[in-house]
PDB file of C-alpha atoms and ligand atoms in Angstrom:
ATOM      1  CA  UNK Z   1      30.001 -28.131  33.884  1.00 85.00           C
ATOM      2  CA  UNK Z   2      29.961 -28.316  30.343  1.00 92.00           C
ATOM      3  CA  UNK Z   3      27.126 -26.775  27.584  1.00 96.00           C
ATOM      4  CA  UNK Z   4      25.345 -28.779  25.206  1.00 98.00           C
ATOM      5  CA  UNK Z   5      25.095 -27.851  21.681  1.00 98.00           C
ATOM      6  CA  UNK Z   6      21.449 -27.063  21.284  1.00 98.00           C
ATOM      7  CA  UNK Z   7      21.537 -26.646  17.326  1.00 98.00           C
ATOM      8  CA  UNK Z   8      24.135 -25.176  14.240  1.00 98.00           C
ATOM      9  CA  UNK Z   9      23.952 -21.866  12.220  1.00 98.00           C
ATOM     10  CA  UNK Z  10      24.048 -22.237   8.571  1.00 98.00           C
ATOM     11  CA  UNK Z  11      24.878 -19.093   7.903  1.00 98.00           C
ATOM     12  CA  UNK Z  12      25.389 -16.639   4.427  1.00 98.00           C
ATOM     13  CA  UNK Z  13      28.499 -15.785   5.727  1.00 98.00           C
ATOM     14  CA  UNK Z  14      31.047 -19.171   4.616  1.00 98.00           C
ATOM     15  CA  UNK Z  15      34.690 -17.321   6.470  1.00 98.00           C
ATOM     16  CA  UNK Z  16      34.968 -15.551   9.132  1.00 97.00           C
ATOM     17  CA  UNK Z  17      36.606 -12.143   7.352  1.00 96.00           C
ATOM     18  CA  UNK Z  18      33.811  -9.688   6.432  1.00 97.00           C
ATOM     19  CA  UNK Z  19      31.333 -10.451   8.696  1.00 98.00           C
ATOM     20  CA  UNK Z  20      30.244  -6.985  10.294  1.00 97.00           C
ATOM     21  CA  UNK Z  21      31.499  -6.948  13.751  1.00 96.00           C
ATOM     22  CA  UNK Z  22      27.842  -6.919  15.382  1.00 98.00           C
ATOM     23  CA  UNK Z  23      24.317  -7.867  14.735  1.00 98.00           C
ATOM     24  CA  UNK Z  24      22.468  -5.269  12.784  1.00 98.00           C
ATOM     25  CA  UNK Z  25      24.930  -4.034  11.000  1.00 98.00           C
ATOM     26  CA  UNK Z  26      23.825  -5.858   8.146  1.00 98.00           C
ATOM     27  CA  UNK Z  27      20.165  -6.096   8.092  1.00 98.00           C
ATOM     28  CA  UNK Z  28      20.253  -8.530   4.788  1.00 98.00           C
ATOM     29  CA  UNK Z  29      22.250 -11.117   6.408  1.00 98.00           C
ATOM     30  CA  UNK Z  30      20.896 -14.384   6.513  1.00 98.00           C
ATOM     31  CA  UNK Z  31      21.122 -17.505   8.790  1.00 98.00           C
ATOM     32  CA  UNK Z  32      19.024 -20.943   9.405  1.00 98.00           C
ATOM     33  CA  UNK Z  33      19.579 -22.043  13.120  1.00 98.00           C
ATOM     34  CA  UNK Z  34      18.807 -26.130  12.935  1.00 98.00           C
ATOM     35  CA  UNK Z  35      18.357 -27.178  16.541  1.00 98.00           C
ATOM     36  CA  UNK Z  36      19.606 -30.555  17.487  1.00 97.00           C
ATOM     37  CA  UNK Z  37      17.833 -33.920  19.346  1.00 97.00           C
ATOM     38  CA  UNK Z  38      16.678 -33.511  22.116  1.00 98.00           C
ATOM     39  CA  UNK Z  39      16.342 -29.913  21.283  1.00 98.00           C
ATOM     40  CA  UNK Z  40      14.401 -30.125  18.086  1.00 98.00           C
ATOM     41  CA  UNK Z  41      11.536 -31.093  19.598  1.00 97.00           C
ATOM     42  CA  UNK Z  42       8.464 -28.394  18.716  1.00 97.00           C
ATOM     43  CA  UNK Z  43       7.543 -27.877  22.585  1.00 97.00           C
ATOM     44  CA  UNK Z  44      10.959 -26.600  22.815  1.00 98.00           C
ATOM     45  CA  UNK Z  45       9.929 -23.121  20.378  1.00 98.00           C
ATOM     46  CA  UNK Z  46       6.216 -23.206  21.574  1.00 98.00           C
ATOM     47  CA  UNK Z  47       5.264 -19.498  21.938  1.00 98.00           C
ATOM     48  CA  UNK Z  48       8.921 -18.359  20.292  1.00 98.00           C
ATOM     49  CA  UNK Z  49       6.987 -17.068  17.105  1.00 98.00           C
ATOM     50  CA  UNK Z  50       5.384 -14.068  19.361  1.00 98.00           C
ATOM     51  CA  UNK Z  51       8.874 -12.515  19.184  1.00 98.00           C
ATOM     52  CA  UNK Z  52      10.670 -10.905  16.798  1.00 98.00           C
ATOM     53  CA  UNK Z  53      13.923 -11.082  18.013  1.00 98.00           C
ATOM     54  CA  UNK Z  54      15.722 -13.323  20.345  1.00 98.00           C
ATOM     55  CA  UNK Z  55      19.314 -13.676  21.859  1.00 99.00           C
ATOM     56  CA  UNK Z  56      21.073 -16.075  20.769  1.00 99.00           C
ATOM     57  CA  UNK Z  57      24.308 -17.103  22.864  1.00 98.00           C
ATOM     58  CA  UNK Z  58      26.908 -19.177  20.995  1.00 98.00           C
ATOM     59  CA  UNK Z  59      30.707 -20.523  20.619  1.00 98.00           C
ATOM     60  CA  UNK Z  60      32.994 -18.608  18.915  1.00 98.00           C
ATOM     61  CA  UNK Z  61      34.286 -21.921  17.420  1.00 98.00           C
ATOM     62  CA  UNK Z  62      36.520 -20.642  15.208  1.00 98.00           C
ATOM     63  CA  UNK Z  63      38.608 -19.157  18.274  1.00 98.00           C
ATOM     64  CA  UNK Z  64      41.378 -20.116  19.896  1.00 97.00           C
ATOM     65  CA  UNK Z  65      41.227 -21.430  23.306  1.00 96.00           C
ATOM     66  CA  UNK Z  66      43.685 -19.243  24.348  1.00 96.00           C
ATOM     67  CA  UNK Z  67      42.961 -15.799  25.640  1.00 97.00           C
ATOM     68  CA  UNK Z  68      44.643 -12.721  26.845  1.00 97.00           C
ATOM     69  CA  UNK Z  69      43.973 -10.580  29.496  1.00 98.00           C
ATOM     70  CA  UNK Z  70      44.266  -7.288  26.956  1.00 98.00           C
ATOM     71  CA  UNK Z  71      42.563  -7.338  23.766  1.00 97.00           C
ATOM     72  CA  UNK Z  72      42.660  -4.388  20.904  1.00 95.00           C
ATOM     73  CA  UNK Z  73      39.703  -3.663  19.586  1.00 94.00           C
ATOM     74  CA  UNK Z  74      39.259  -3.199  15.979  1.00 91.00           C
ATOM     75  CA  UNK Z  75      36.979   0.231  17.209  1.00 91.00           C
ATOM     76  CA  UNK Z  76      40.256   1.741  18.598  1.00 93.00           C
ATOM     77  CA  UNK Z  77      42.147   1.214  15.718  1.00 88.00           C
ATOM     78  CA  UNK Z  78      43.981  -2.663  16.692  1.00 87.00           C
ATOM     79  CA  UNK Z  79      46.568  -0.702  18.554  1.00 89.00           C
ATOM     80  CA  UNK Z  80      44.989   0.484  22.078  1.00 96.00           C
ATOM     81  CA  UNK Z  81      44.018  -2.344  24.709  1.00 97.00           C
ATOM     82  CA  UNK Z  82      41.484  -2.589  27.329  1.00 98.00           C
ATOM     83  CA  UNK Z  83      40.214  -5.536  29.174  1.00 98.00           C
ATOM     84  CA  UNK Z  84      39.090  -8.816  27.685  1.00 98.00           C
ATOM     85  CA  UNK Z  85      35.801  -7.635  29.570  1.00 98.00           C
ATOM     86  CA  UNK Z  86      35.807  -4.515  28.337  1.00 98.00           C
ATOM     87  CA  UNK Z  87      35.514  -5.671  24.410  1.00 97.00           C
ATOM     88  CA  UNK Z  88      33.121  -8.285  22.582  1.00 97.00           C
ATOM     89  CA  UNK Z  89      36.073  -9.937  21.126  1.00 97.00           C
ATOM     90  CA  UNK Z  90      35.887 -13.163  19.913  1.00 97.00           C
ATOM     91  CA  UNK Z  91      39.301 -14.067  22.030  1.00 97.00           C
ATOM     92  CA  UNK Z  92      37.798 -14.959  25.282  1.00 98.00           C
ATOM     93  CA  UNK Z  93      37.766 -17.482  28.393  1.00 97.00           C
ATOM     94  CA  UNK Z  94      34.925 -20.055  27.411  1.00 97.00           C
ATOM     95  CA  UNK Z  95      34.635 -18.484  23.867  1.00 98.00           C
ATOM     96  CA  UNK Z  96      30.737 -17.692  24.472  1.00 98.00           C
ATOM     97  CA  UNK Z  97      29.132 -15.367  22.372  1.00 98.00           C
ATOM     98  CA  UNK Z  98      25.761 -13.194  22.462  1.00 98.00           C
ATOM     99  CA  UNK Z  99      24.356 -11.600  19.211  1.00 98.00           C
ATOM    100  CA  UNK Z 100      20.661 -10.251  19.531  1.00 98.00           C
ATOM    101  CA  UNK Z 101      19.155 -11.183  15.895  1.00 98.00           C
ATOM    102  CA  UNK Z 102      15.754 -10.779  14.248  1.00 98.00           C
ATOM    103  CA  UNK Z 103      13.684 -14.068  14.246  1.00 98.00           C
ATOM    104  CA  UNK Z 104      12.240 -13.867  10.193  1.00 98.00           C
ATOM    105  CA  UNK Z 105      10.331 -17.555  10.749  1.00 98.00           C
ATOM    106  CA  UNK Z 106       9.939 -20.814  12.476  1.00 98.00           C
ATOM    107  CA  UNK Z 107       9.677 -23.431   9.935  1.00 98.00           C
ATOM    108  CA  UNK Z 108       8.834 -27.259  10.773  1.00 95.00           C
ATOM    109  CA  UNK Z 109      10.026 -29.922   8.413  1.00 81.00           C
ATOM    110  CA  UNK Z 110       8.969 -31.851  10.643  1.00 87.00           C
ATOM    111  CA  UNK Z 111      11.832 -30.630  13.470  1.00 91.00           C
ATOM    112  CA  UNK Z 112      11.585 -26.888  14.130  1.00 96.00           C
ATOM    113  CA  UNK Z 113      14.184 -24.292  11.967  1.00 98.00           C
ATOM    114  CA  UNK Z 114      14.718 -20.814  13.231  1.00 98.00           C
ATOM    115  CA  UNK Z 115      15.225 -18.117   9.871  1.00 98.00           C
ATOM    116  CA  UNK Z 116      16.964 -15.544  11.095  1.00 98.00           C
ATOM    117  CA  UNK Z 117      17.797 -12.057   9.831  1.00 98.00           C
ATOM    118  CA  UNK Z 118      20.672  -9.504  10.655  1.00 98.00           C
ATOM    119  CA  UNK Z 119      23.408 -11.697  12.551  1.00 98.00           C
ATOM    120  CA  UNK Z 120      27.023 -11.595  12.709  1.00 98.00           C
ATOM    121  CA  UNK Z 121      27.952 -15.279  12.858  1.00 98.00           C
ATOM    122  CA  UNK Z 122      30.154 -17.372  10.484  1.00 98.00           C
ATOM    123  CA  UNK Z 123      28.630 -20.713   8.875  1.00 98.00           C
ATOM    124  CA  UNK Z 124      28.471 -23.956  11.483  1.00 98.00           C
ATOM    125  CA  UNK Z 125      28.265 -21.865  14.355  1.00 99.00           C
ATOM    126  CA  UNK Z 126      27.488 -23.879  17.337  1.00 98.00           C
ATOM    127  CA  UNK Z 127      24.339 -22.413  19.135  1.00 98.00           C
ATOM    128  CA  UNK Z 128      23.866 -23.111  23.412  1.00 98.00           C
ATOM    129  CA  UNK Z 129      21.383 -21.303  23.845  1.00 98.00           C
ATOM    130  CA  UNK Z 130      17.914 -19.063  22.914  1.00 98.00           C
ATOM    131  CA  UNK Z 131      15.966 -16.476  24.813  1.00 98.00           C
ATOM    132  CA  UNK Z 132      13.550 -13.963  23.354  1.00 98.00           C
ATOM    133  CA  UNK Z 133      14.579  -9.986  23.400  1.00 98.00           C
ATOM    134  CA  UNK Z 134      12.599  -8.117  25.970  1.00 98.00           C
ATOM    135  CA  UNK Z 135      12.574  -4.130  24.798  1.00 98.00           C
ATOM    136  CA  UNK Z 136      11.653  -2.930  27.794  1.00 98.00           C
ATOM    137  CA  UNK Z 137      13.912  -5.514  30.397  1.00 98.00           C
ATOM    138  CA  UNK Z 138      16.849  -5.114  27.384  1.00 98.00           C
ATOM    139  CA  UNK Z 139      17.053  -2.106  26.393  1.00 98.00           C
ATOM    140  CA  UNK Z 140      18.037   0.662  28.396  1.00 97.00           C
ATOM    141  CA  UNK Z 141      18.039   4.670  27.309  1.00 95.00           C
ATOM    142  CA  UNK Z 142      20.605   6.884  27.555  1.00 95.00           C
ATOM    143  CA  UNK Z 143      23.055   3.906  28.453  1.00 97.00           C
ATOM    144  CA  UNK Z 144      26.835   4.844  27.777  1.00 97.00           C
ATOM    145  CA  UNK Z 145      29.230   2.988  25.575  1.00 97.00           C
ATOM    146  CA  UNK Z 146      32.533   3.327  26.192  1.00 96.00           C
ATOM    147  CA  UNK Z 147      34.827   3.506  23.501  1.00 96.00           C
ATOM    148  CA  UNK Z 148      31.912   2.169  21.042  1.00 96.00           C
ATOM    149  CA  UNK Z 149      29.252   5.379  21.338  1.00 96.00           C
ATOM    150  CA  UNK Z 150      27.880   4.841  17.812  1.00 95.00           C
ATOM    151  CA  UNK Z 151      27.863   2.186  15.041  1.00 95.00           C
ATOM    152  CA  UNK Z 152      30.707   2.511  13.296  1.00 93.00           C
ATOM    153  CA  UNK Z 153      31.932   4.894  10.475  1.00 91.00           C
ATOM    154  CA  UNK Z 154      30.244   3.555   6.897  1.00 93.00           C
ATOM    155  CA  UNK Z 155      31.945   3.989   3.420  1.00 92.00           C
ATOM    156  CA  UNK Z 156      30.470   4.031   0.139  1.00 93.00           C
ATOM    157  CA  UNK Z 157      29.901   1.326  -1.514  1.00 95.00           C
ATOM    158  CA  UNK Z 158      29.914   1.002  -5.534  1.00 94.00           C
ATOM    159  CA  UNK Z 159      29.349  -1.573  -7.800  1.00 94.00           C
ATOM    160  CA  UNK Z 160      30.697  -2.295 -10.777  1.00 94.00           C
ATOM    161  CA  UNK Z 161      28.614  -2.794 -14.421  1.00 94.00           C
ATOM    162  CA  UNK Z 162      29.691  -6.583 -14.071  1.00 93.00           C
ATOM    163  CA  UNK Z 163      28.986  -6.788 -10.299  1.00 94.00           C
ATOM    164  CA  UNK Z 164      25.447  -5.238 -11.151  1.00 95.00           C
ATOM    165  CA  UNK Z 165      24.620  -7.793 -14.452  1.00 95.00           C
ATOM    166  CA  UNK Z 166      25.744 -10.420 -12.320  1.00 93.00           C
ATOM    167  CA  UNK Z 167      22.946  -9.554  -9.997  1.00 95.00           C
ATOM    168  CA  UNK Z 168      20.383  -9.078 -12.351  1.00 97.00           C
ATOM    169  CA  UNK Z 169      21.030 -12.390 -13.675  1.00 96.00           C
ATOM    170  CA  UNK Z 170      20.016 -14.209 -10.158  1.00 95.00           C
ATOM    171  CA  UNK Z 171      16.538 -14.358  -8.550  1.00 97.00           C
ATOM    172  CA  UNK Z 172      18.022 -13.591  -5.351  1.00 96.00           C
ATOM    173  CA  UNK Z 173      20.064 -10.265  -7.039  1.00 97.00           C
ATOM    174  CA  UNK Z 174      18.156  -7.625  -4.870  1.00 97.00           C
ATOM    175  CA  UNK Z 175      18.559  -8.899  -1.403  1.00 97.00           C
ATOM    176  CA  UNK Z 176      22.238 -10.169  -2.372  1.00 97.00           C
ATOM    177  CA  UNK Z 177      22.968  -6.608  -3.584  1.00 97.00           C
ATOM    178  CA  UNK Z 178      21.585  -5.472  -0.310  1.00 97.00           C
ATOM    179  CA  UNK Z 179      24.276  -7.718   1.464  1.00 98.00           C
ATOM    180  CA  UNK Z 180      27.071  -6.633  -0.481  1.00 97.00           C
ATOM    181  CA  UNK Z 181      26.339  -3.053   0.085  1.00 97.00           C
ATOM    182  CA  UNK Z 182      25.464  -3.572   3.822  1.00 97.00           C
ATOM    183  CA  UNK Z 183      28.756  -5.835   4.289  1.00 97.00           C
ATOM    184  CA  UNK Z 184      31.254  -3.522   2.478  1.00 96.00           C
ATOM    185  CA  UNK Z 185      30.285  -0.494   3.962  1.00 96.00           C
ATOM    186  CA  UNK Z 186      31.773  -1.673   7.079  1.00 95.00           C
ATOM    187  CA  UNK Z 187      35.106  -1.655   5.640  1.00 93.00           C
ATOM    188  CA  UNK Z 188      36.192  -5.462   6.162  1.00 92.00           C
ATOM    189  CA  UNK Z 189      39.360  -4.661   6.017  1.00 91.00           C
ATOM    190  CA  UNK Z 190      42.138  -5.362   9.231  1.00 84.00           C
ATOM    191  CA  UNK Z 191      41.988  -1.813  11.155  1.00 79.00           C
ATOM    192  CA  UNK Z 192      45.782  -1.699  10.172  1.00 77.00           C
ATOM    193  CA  UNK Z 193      44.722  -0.880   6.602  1.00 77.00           C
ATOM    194  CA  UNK Z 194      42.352   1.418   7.527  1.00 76.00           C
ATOM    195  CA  UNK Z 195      44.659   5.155   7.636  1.00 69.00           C
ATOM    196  CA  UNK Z 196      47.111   4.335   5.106  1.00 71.00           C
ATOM    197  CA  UNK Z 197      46.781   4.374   1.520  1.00 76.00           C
ATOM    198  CA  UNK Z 198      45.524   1.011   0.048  1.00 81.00           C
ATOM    199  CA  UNK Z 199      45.670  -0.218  -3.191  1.00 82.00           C
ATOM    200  CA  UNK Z 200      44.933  -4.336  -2.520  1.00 89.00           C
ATOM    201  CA  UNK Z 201      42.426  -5.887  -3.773  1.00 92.00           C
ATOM    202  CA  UNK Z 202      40.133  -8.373  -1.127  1.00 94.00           C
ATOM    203  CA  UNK Z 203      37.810 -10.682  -1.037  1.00 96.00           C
ATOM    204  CA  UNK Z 204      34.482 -11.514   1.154  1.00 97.00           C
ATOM    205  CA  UNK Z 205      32.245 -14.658   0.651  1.00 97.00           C
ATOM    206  CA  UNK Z 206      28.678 -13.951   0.577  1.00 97.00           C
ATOM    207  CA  UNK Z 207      26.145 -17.212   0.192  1.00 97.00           C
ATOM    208  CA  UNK Z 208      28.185 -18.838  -3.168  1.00 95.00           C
ATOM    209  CA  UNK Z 209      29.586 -15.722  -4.258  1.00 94.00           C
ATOM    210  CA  UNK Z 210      33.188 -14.455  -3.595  1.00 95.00           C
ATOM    211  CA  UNK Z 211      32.820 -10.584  -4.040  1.00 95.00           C
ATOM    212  CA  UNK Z 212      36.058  -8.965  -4.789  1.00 95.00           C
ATOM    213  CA  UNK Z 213      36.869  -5.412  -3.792  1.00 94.00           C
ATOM    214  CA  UNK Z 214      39.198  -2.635  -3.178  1.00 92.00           C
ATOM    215  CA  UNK Z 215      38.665   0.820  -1.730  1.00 91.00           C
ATOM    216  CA  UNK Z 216      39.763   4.304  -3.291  1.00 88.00           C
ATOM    217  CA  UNK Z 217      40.425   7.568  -1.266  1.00 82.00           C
ATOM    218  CA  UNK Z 218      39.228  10.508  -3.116  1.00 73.00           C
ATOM    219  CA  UNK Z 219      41.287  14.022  -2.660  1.00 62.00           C
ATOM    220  CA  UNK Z 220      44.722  11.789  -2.699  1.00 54.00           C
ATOM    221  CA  UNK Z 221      44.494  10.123   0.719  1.00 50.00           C
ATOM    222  CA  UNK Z 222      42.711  12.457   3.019  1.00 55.00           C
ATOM    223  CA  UNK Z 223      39.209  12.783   2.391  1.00 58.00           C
ATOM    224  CA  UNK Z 224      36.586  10.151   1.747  1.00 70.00           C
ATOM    225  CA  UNK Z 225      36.646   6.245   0.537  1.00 73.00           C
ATOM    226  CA  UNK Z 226      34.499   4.347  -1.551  1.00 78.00           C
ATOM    227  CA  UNK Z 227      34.282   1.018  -1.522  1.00 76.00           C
ATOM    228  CA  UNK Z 228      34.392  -0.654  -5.018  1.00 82.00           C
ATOM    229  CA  UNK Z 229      33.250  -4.063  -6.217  1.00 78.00           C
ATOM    230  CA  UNK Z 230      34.145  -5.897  -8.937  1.00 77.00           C
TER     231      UNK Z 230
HETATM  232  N1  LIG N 301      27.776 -10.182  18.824  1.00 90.52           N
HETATM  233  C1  LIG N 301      28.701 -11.171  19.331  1.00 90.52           C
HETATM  234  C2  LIG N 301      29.179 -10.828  20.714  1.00 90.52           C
HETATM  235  O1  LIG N 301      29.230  -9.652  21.040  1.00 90.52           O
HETATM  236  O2  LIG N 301      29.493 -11.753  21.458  1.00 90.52           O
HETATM  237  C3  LIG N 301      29.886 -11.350  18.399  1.00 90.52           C
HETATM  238  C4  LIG N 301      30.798 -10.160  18.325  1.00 90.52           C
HETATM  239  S1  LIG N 301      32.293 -10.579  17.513  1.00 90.52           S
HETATM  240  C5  LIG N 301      33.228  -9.087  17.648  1.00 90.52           C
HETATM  241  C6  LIG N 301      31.767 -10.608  15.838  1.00 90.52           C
HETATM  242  C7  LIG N 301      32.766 -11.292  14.963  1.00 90.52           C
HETATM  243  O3  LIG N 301      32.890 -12.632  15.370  1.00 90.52           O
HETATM  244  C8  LIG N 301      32.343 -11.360  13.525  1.00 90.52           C
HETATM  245  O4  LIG N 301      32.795 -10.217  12.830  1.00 90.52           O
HETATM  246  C9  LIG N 301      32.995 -12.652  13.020  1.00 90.52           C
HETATM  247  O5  LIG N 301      34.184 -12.377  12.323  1.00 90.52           O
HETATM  248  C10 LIG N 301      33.337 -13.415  14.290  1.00 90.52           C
HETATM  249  N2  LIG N 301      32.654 -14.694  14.404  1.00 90.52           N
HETATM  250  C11 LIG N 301      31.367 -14.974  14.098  1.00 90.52           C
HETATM  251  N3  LIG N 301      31.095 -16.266  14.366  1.00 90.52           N
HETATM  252  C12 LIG N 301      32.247 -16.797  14.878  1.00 90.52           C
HETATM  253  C13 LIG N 301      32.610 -18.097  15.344  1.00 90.52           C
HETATM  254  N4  LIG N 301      31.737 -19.086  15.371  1.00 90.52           N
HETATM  255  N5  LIG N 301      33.885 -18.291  15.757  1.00 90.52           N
HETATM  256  C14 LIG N 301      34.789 -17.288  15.753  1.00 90.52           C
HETATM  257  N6  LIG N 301      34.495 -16.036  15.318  1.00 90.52           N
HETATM  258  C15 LIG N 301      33.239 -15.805  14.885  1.00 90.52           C
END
């Protein structure tokens, strides 16, 4: 049986390296879905605006095809494994994804565009499907999680005089700032990095800007890190 695309993401995130590892985590994120004929059609999103957030299941496009049974989750450091069923990696049979996001807007020009707030997917995303979030069918208290209990650890994040003028400078400075700080606080970096000391510089693309970083470990390589943008 195969899926038909039912619309694209055009997304604030352009690559794939950065983007926080969930939906949430980054409550500044940005994203337009564009459904697709026959899918466009406004019966299609009749009664969607009542919700505020929605499901959205996708392909992880940017994927291989191939997948293994055992996967190592970033979480666990990208050396223990459990079960391709046991993760939400991206390396999966059928590549489908499922990121609960918050629906900002519905806007009709004429063919309906979803705005959507706080997702985790790169740009061109290909969208198969839509459902609206149910708190009381979705959400369940006291639920266990594995080897994922909590969100995940947060560093500091600074930013630099020129990182901050830059900002100022730009209508959208506030909420981009917000994005940096939400984005880089997750530590992009490959869970390899993580314990050792690092003194490389990165990079994360955020709408048109390329935000270059690096991260510095106070009390020489034991105690806390700050994140620190250029
Ligand atoms: N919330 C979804 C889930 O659980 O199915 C996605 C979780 S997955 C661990 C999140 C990561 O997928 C992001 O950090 C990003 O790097 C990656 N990603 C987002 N969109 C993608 C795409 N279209 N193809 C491949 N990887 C993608």
């Amino acid at each position: 049986m195969a899926l038909d695309i039912i619309g694209t993401i055009e997304s604030c995130y352009p690559d794939k390296f950065g983007i926080p590892r969930q939906p949430g985590l980054a409550p500044s994120a940005t994203a337009v879905l564009r459904l697709k004929a026959p899918f466009d059609h406004p019966d299609c999103v009749r009664g969607l605006e009542q919700f505020s957030h929605l499901w959205i299941s996708f392909i992880f496009h940017q994927s291989p095809e191939r997948w293994t049974p055992l996967v190592r989750p970033p979480r666990l450091g990208g050396n223990a494994r459990v079960g391709v069923f046991a993760s939400r990696s991206t390396h999966r049979p059928n590549r489908l994804g499922l990121s609960l996001v918050e629906l900002a807007g519905i806007e009709y020009d004429p063919a309906p565009t979803l705005l959507l707030r706080g997702h985790d997917l790169v740009d061109a995303t290909p969208v198969v499907d839509i459902k609206p979030y149910l708190p009381w069918a979705d959400s369940v208290e006291n639920a266990s999680a594995g080897f994922a209990p909590e969100p995940p650890p947060q560093l500091d994040v600074r930013l630099s005089d020129d990182c901050q003028r830059t900002l100022s400078e730009r209508p959208d400075g506030a909420s981009l700032g917000a994005l940096i700080r939400q984005v880089l606080s997750q530590d992009p970096r490959p869970a390899y990095r993580r314990d050792k000391r690092d003194d490389r510089g990165y990079g994360v693309r955020l709408h048109d800007l390329d935000v270059r970083f690096h991260v510095e470990t106070d009390n020489h390589g034991h105690g806390h890190e700050s994140v620190i943008v250029v």
